[in-house]
PDB file of C-alpha atoms in Angstrom:
ATOM      1  CA  MET W  29     -16.767   2.715   6.329  1.00  0.00           C
ATOM      2  CA  THR W  30     -13.864   1.497   8.458  1.00  0.00           C
ATOM      3  CA  ASN W  31     -10.410   2.282   7.094  1.00  0.00           C
ATOM      4  CA  VAL W  32      -7.076   1.366   8.629  1.00  0.00           C
ATOM      5  CA  GLY W  33      -3.842   3.187   7.898  1.00  0.00           C
ATOM      6  CA  ILE W  34      -0.535   1.480   8.647  1.00  0.00           C
ATOM      7  CA  VAL W  35       2.695   3.451   8.758  1.00  0.00           C
ATOM      8  CA  GLY W  36       5.959   1.532   8.501  1.00  0.00           C
ATOM      9  CA  GLY W  37       9.514   2.563   9.157  1.00  0.00           C
ATOM     10  CA  GLY W  38      10.601   3.274   5.579  1.00  0.00           C
ATOM     11  CA  PRO W  39      12.156   6.602   4.575  1.00  0.00           C
ATOM     12  CA  GLU W  40      10.063   9.362   6.124  1.00  0.00           C
ATOM     13  CA  ASP W  41      10.505  11.654   3.124  1.00  0.00           C
ATOM     14  CA  MET W  42       8.511   9.189   0.996  1.00  0.00           C
ATOM     15  CA  ILE W  43       5.415   9.443   3.206  1.00  0.00           C
ATOM     16  CA  PRO W  44       2.723  11.826   1.904  1.00  0.00           C
ATOM     17  CA  ALA W  45       0.759  14.274   4.028  1.00  0.00           C
ATOM     18  CA  LEU W  46      -1.338  11.862   6.063  1.00  0.00           C
ATOM     19  CA  TYR W  47      -4.010  14.412   6.972  1.00  0.00           C
ATOM     20  CA  MET W  48      -5.350  13.852   3.442  1.00  0.00           C
ATOM     21  CA  TYR W  49      -6.287  10.302   4.511  1.00  0.00           C
ATOM     22  CA  ASN W  50      -7.128  10.968   8.152  1.00  0.00           C
ATOM     23  CA  GLU W  51     -10.942  10.986   7.975  1.00  0.00           C
ATOM     24  CA  ASN W  52     -12.445   7.904   9.673  1.00  0.00           C
ATOM     25  CA  MET W  53      -8.999   6.292   9.759  1.00  0.00           C
ATOM     26  CA  ILE W  54      -7.728   3.957  12.466  1.00  0.00           C
ATOM     27  CA  TRP W  55      -3.955   4.347  12.605  1.00  0.00           C
ATOM     28  CA  ILE W  56      -1.455   1.588  13.361  1.00  0.00           C
ATOM     29  CA  GLY W  57       2.242   2.378  13.668  1.00  0.00           C
ATOM     30  CA  ALA W  58       4.766  -0.358  12.941  1.00  0.00           C
ATOM     31  CA  ASP W  59       7.908   0.258  14.980  1.00  0.00           C
ATOM     32  CA  ARG W  60       9.442   3.578  13.851  1.00  0.00           C
ATOM     33  CA  GLY W  61       6.318   4.346  11.855  1.00  0.00           C
ATOM     34  CA  ASN W  62       4.753   5.479  15.125  1.00  0.00           C
ATOM     35  CA  LEU W  63       7.207   8.370  15.310  1.00  0.00           C
ATOM     36  CA  TYR W  64       6.356   9.344  11.735  1.00  0.00           C
ATOM     37  CA  LEU W  65       2.692   9.505  12.719  1.00  0.00           C
ATOM     38  CA  LEU W  66       3.502  11.671  15.725  1.00  0.00           C
ATOM     39  CA  ASN W  67       5.631  13.925  13.527  1.00  0.00           C
ATOM     40  CA  GLN W  68       2.492  14.564  11.463  1.00  0.00           C
ATOM     41  CA  ARG W  69       0.489  15.253  14.631  1.00  0.00           C
ATOM     42  CA  ILE W  70      -1.447  11.990  14.469  1.00  0.00           C
ATOM     43  CA  ILE W  71      -1.694   9.811  17.578  1.00  0.00           C
ATOM     44  CA  PRO W  72      -1.521   6.129  16.641  1.00  0.00           C
ATOM     45  CA  ASN W  73      -4.484   4.097  17.822  1.00  0.00           C
ATOM     46  CA  TYR W  74      -2.214   1.057  18.056  1.00  0.00           C
ATOM     47  CA  ALA W  75       1.556   0.616  18.090  1.00  0.00           C
ATOM     48  CA  VAL W  76       3.149  -2.750  17.300  1.00  0.00           C
ATOM     49  CA  GLY W  77       6.680  -4.026  16.779  1.00  0.00           C
ATOM     50  CA  ASP W  78       9.928  -4.888  18.506  1.00  0.00           C
ATOM     51  CA  PHE W  79      10.867  -1.180  18.546  1.00  0.00           C
ATOM     52  CA  ASP W  80      14.521  -1.911  17.914  1.00  0.00           C
ATOM     53  CA  SER W  81      14.800   1.075  15.567  1.00  0.00           C
ATOM     54  CA  ILE W  82      13.967   3.765  18.125  1.00  0.00           C
ATOM     55  CA  THR W  83      16.025   5.287  20.931  1.00  0.00           C
ATOM     56  CA  LYS W  84      15.236   5.167  24.635  1.00  0.00           C
ATOM     57  CA  ASP W  85      14.024   8.762  24.557  1.00  0.00           C
ATOM     58  CA  GLU W  86      11.816   8.038  21.549  1.00  0.00           C
ATOM     59  CA  TRP W  87      10.409   4.985  23.326  1.00  0.00           C
ATOM     60  CA  LYS W  88       9.519   7.108  26.359  1.00  0.00           C
ATOM     61  CA  LYS W  89       7.813   9.630  24.089  1.00  0.00           C
ATOM     62  CA  LEU W  90       5.838   6.862  22.441  1.00  0.00           C
ATOM     63  CA  GLN W  91       4.714   5.456  25.772  1.00  0.00           C
ATOM     64  CA  THR W  92       3.376   8.848  26.882  1.00  0.00           C
ATOM     65  CA  LYS W  93       1.409   9.370  23.637  1.00  0.00           C
ATOM     66  CA  VAL W  94       0.019   5.951  22.666  1.00  0.00           C
ATOM     67  CA  LYS W  95      -2.364   3.978  24.873  1.00  0.00           C
ATOM     68  CA  ASN W  96      -2.290   0.638  23.027  1.00  0.00           C
ATOM     69  CA  ILE W  97       1.245  -0.699  22.528  1.00  0.00           C
ATOM     70  CA  LYS W  98       2.029  -4.332  21.717  1.00  0.00           C
ATOM     71  CA  THR W  99       5.702  -5.301  21.884  1.00  0.00           C
ATOM     72  CA  TYR W 100       7.288  -8.343  20.259  1.00  0.00           C
ATOM     73  CA  PRO W 101      10.745  -9.903  20.562  1.00  0.00           C
ATOM     74  CA  VAL W 102      13.388  -8.910  18.036  1.00  0.00           C
ATOM     75  CA  GLU W 103      13.783 -12.557  17.003  1.00  0.00           C
ATOM     76  CA  LYS W 104      10.428 -13.452  15.452  1.00  0.00           C
ATOM     77  CA  ASP W 105       9.009 -15.032  12.317  1.00  0.00           C
ATOM     78  CA  GLN W 106       7.116 -11.958  11.096  1.00  0.00           C
ATOM     79  CA  THR W 107       8.199  -8.432  10.287  1.00  0.00           C
ATOM     80  CA  ASP W 108       6.786  -5.522  12.256  1.00  0.00           C
ATOM     81  CA  LEU W 109       4.809  -4.473   9.195  1.00  0.00           C
ATOM     82  CA  GLU W 110       3.266  -7.930   8.814  1.00  0.00           C
ATOM     83  CA  LEU W 111       2.246  -7.881  12.477  1.00  0.00           C
ATOM     84  CA  ALA W 112       0.603  -4.508  11.914  1.00  0.00           C
ATOM     85  CA  LEU W 113      -1.164  -5.845   8.832  1.00  0.00           C
ATOM     86  CA  LYS W 114      -2.547  -8.840  10.726  1.00  0.00           C
ATOM     87  CA  ARG W 115      -3.800  -6.465  13.433  1.00  0.00           C
ATOM     88  CA  ALA W 116      -5.514  -4.411  10.736  1.00  0.00           C
ATOM     89  CA  ILE W 117      -7.109  -7.459   9.078  1.00  0.00           C
ATOM     90  CA  ASP W 118      -8.551  -8.527  12.431  1.00  0.00           C
ATOM     91  CA  MET W 119     -10.548  -5.266  12.456  1.00  0.00           C
ATOM     92  CA  ASN W 120     -12.278  -6.363   9.234  1.00  0.00           C
ATOM     93  CA  PRO W 121     -12.050  -2.944   7.576  1.00  0.00           C
ATOM     94  CA  GLU W 122     -13.140  -2.126   4.051  1.00  0.00           C
ATOM     95  CA  GLN W 123      -9.767  -0.623   3.136  1.00  0.00           C
ATOM     96  CA  ILE W 124      -6.184  -0.846   4.397  1.00  0.00           C
ATOM     97  CA  TYR W 125      -3.649   1.807   3.426  1.00  0.00           C
ATOM     98  CA  MET W 126       0.067   1.221   3.933  1.00  0.00           C
ATOM     99  CA  PHE W 127       2.528   4.102   4.092  1.00  0.00           C
ATOM    100  CA  GLY W 128       6.242   4.186   4.838  1.00  0.00           C
ATOM    101  CA  VAL W 129       6.867   0.794   3.224  1.00  0.00           C
ATOM    102  CA  THR W 130       8.683   1.829   0.019  1.00  0.00           C
ATOM    103  CA  GLY W 131      11.761   3.765  -0.987  1.00  0.00           C
ATOM    104  CA  GLY W 132      14.328   2.193   1.331  1.00  0.00           C
ATOM    105  CA  ARG W 133      16.104  -1.151   1.074  1.00  0.00           C
ATOM    106  CA  LEU W 134      14.974  -2.966  -2.060  1.00  0.00           C
ATOM    107  CA  ASP W 135      14.492  -6.306  -0.299  1.00  0.00           C
ATOM    108  CA  HIS W 136      12.228  -4.653   2.261  1.00  0.00           C
ATOM    109  CA  GLU W 137      10.277  -2.840  -0.428  1.00  0.00           C
ATOM    110  CA  LEU W 138       9.710  -5.975  -2.503  1.00  0.00           C
ATOM    111  CA  ILE W 139       8.549  -8.087   0.437  1.00  0.00           C
ATOM    112  CA  ASN W 140       6.305  -5.267   1.653  1.00  0.00           C
ATOM    113  CA  ILE W 141       4.605  -5.128  -1.737  1.00  0.00           C
ATOM    114  CA  GLN W 142       4.129  -8.888  -1.588  1.00  0.00           C
ATOM    115  CA  LEU W 143       2.128  -8.423   1.618  1.00  0.00           C
ATOM    116  CA  LEU W 144      -0.671  -7.257  -0.669  1.00  0.00           C
ATOM    117  CA  TYR W 145      -1.133 -10.946  -1.545  1.00  0.00           C
ATOM    118  CA  GLN W 146      -2.479 -11.560   1.955  1.00  0.00           C
ATOM    119  CA  LEU W 147      -5.267  -9.080   1.271  1.00  0.00           C
ATOM    120  CA  SER W 148      -5.946 -10.341  -2.244  1.00  0.00           C
ATOM    121  CA  ASN W 149      -6.487 -13.818  -0.780  1.00  0.00           C
ATOM    122  CA  LEU W 150      -9.495 -12.510   1.157  1.00  0.00           C
ATOM    123  CA  ASN W 151     -11.744 -12.661  -1.933  1.00  0.00           C
ATOM    124  CA  GLY W 152     -12.050  -8.915  -2.286  1.00  0.00           C
ATOM    125  CA  GLN W 153     -13.320  -8.361   1.246  1.00  0.00           C
ATOM    126  CA  ILE W 154     -10.589  -5.793   1.991  1.00  0.00           C
ATOM    127  CA  ARG W 155      -9.043  -3.393  -0.492  1.00  0.00           C
ATOM    128  CA  GLY W 156      -5.309  -3.005   0.131  1.00  0.00           C
ATOM    129  CA  MET W 157      -3.161  -0.120  -1.073  1.00  0.00           C
ATOM    130  CA  ILE W 158       0.449   0.992  -0.741  1.00  0.00           C
ATOM    131  CA  ILE W 159       0.880   4.735  -1.116  1.00  0.00           C
ATOM    132  CA  ASP W 160       3.904   7.013  -1.156  1.00  0.00           C
ATOM    133  CA  LYS W 161       4.568  10.458  -2.599  1.00  0.00           C
ATOM    134  CA  LYS W 162       5.104   9.079  -6.105  1.00  0.00           C
ATOM    135  CA  ASN W 163       3.112   5.836  -6.315  1.00  0.00           C
ATOM    136  CA  HIS W 164      -0.213   4.158  -5.584  1.00  0.00           C
ATOM    137  CA  ILE W 165       0.053   0.342  -5.683  1.00  0.00           C
ATOM    138  CA  GLU W 166      -2.617  -2.369  -5.618  1.00  0.00           C
ATOM    139  CA  LEU W 167      -2.834  -6.061  -6.478  1.00  0.00           C
ATOM    140  CA  LYS W 168      -5.717  -7.286  -8.633  1.00  0.00           C
ATOM    141  CA  ARG W 169      -6.936 -10.774  -9.436  1.00  0.00           C
ATOM    142  CA  ALA W 170      -8.947 -11.828 -12.506  1.00  0.00           C
ATOM    143  CA  GLY W 171     -12.178  -9.930 -13.114  1.00  0.00           C
ATOM    144  CA  VAL W 172     -13.413  -6.537 -14.291  1.00  0.00           C
ATOM    145  CA  HIS W 173     -11.884  -3.512 -12.588  1.00  0.00           C
ATOM    146  CA  ILE W 174     -12.805   0.155 -12.841  1.00  0.00           C
ATOM    147  CA  VAL W 175     -10.113   2.846 -12.756  1.00  0.00           C
ATOM    148  CA  GLU W 176     -10.999   6.472 -12.104  1.00  0.00           C
ATOM    149  CA  TYR W 177      -8.817   9.374 -13.181  1.00  0.00           C
ATOM    150  CA  ASP W 178      -6.490  10.664 -10.467  1.00  0.00           C
ATOM    151  CA  GLU W 179      -4.625  13.882 -11.184  1.00  0.00           C
ATOM    152  CA  LYS W 180      -1.928  12.987  -8.663  1.00  0.00           C
ATOM    153  CA  TYR W 181      -1.202   9.543 -10.101  1.00  0.00           C
ATOM    154  CA  GLY W 182      -1.799   9.931 -13.835  1.00  0.00           C
ATOM    155  CA  ASN W 183       0.581   7.280 -15.151  1.00  0.00           C
ATOM    156  CA  LEU W 184      -0.635   3.665 -14.927  1.00  0.00           C
ATOM    157  CA  SER W 185       1.158   0.342 -15.388  1.00  0.00           C
ATOM    158  CA  LEU W 186      -0.212  -3.197 -15.154  1.00  0.00           C
ATOM    159  CA  ILE W 187       2.613  -5.565 -14.235  1.00  0.00           C
ATOM    160  CA  PRO W 188       2.161  -9.369 -14.466  1.00  0.00           C
ATOM    161  CA  GLN W 189       2.786 -11.256 -11.232  1.00  0.00           C
ATOM    162  CA  THR W 190       2.027 -14.711 -12.612  1.00  0.00           C
ATOM    163  CA  PRO W 191       3.425 -16.613 -15.625  1.00  0.00           C
ATOM    164  CA  GLN W 192       0.536 -15.437 -17.813  1.00  0.00           C
ATOM    165  CA  ILE W 193      -2.216 -12.841 -17.807  1.00  0.00           C
ATOM    166  CA  LYS W 194      -4.946 -14.093 -20.141  1.00  0.00           C
ATOM    167  CA  ASN W 195      -7.440 -12.037 -22.151  1.00  0.00           C
ATOM    168  CA  LEU W 196      -6.389  -8.628 -20.838  1.00  0.00           C
ATOM    169  CA  THR W 197      -8.668  -5.916 -22.202  1.00  0.00           C
ATOM    170  CA  LEU W 198      -8.222  -2.193 -21.582  1.00  0.00           C
ATOM    171  CA  LYS W 199     -11.023   0.269 -22.355  1.00  0.00           C
ATOM    172  CA  GLY W 200     -10.791   4.024 -21.943  1.00  0.00           C
ATOM    173  CA  PHE W 201      -6.991   3.968 -22.033  1.00  0.00           C
ATOM    174  CA  TYR W 202      -4.655   5.842 -24.347  1.00  0.00           C
ATOM    175  CA  TYR W 203      -3.159   2.467 -25.355  1.00  0.00           C
ATOM    176  CA  PRO W 204      -6.099  -0.007 -25.448  1.00  0.00           C
ATOM    177  CA  LEU W 205      -5.785  -3.786 -25.533  1.00  0.00           C
ATOM    178  CA  THR W 206      -8.242  -6.514 -26.491  1.00  0.00           C
ATOM    179  CA  ASN W 207      -7.924 -10.084 -25.211  1.00  0.00           C
ATOM    180  CA  ALA W 208      -4.129  -9.813 -24.974  1.00  0.00           C
ATOM    181  CA  THR W 209      -1.940 -12.418 -23.312  1.00  0.00           C
ATOM    182  CA  LEU W 210       0.878 -11.044 -21.159  1.00  0.00           C
ATOM    183  CA  GLU W 211       3.825 -13.165 -20.179  1.00  0.00           C
ATOM    184  CA  PHE W 212       5.668 -12.598 -16.918  1.00  0.00           C
ATOM    185  CA  GLY W 213       8.218  -9.862 -17.566  1.00  0.00           C
ATOM    186  CA  SER W 214       6.204  -8.244 -20.380  1.00  0.00           C
ATOM    187  CA  THR W 215       6.232  -4.439 -20.624  1.00  0.00           C
ATOM    188  CA  LEU W 216       3.241  -4.287 -22.975  1.00  0.00           C
ATOM    189  CA  SER W 217       0.910  -2.792 -20.371  1.00  0.00           C
ATOM    190  CA  THR W 218       3.254  -0.277 -18.738  1.00  0.00           C
ATOM    191  CA  SER W 219       3.265   3.549 -18.906  1.00  0.00           C
ATOM    192  CA  ASN W 220      -0.374   3.919 -19.923  1.00  0.00           C
ATOM    193  CA  ARG W 221      -2.981   6.514 -18.947  1.00  0.00           C
ATOM    194  CA  LEU W 222      -6.694   7.174 -19.100  1.00  0.00           C
ATOM    195  CA  ILE W 223      -8.195   9.282 -21.875  1.00  0.00           C
ATOM    196  CA  GLY W 224     -11.199  10.342 -19.784  1.00  0.00           C
ATOM    197  CA  LYS W 225     -12.441  10.282 -16.219  1.00  0.00           C
ATOM    198  CA  LYS W 226     -12.867   6.526 -16.078  1.00  0.00           C
ATOM    199  CA  GLY W 227     -11.591   3.342 -17.694  1.00  0.00           C
ATOM    200  CA  THR W 228     -11.810  -0.406 -17.194  1.00  0.00           C
ATOM    201  CA  PHE W 229      -9.430  -3.315 -17.410  1.00  0.00           C
ATOM    202  CA  SER W 230     -10.408  -6.961 -17.290  1.00  0.00           C
ATOM    203  CA  PHE W 231      -8.644 -10.303 -17.523  1.00  0.00           C
ATOM    204  CA  ASP W 232      -9.587 -13.955 -17.088  1.00  0.00           C
ATOM    205  CA  GLU W 233      -6.542 -15.461 -15.407  1.00  0.00           C
ATOM    206  CA  GLY W 234      -3.533 -14.320 -13.413  1.00  0.00           C
ATOM    207  CA  ILE W 235      -2.574 -11.563 -10.966  1.00  0.00           C
ATOM    208  CA  LEU W 236      -1.646  -7.988 -11.852  1.00  0.00           C
ATOM    209  CA  LEU W 237       0.240  -5.382  -9.868  1.00  0.00           C
ATOM    210  CA  VAL W 238      -1.429  -2.035 -10.620  1.00  0.00           C
ATOM    211  CA  VAL W 239       1.017   0.834 -10.202  1.00  0.00           C
ATOM    212  CA  ARG W 240      -0.256   4.375 -10.587  1.00  0.00           C
ATOM    213  CA  SER W 241       2.569   6.903 -10.565  1.00  0.00           C
ATOM    214  CA  ASP W 242       3.278  10.607 -10.490  1.00  0.00           C
ATOM    215  CA  ASP W 243       5.790  11.045 -13.311  1.00  0.00           C
ATOM    216  CA  VAL W 244       6.345  14.762 -12.685  1.00  0.00           C
ATOM    217  CA  HIS W 245       9.941  15.413 -11.707  1.00  0.00           C
ATOM    218  CA  GLU W 246      10.370  17.370  -8.499  1.00  0.00           C
TER     219      GLU W 246
END
């Protein structure tokens, strides 16, 4: 199984311990995300970006550590994270993890989450995930989806991303649903959890953002 991990330049304190995901992982750093990888003693396989967020000394450090660096002009049509994502997609992996893309500026966070649409458009060929210390985020299209219990991310919300979610059914959840219709902006399927080790949710039309959260206060 080929997995790609992308680390962006979001707040470093939101990035989990990456060694937990390091097995068989190809790492791509987006701009300052390369320094975050190095700080966790991981050498990026690829570094991409305009590198406008790092100092001259940090740039020299990066050049001595990373063999494959692709630089882009500051004025460009794509963000550094999107460039990293396209590089990852070209590898045709089974899974893409994105770290360091939440917790900072809200506009950046929202557009980074929307990058999951690019992966969802690939007809399920690549599973895309955004992970930080408190959240695990995926985008799901219509179909039947299995959810396994995760002690770290016990709270689960299904958030509509389209005008309607049709025939949403939840099985194995504390708050079940049967053939429910969710309108955009509905909170009906938020703050749920599994009652066992596994559950399923299915729907016939629409797109859902699946947010699994750690609701334990630090």
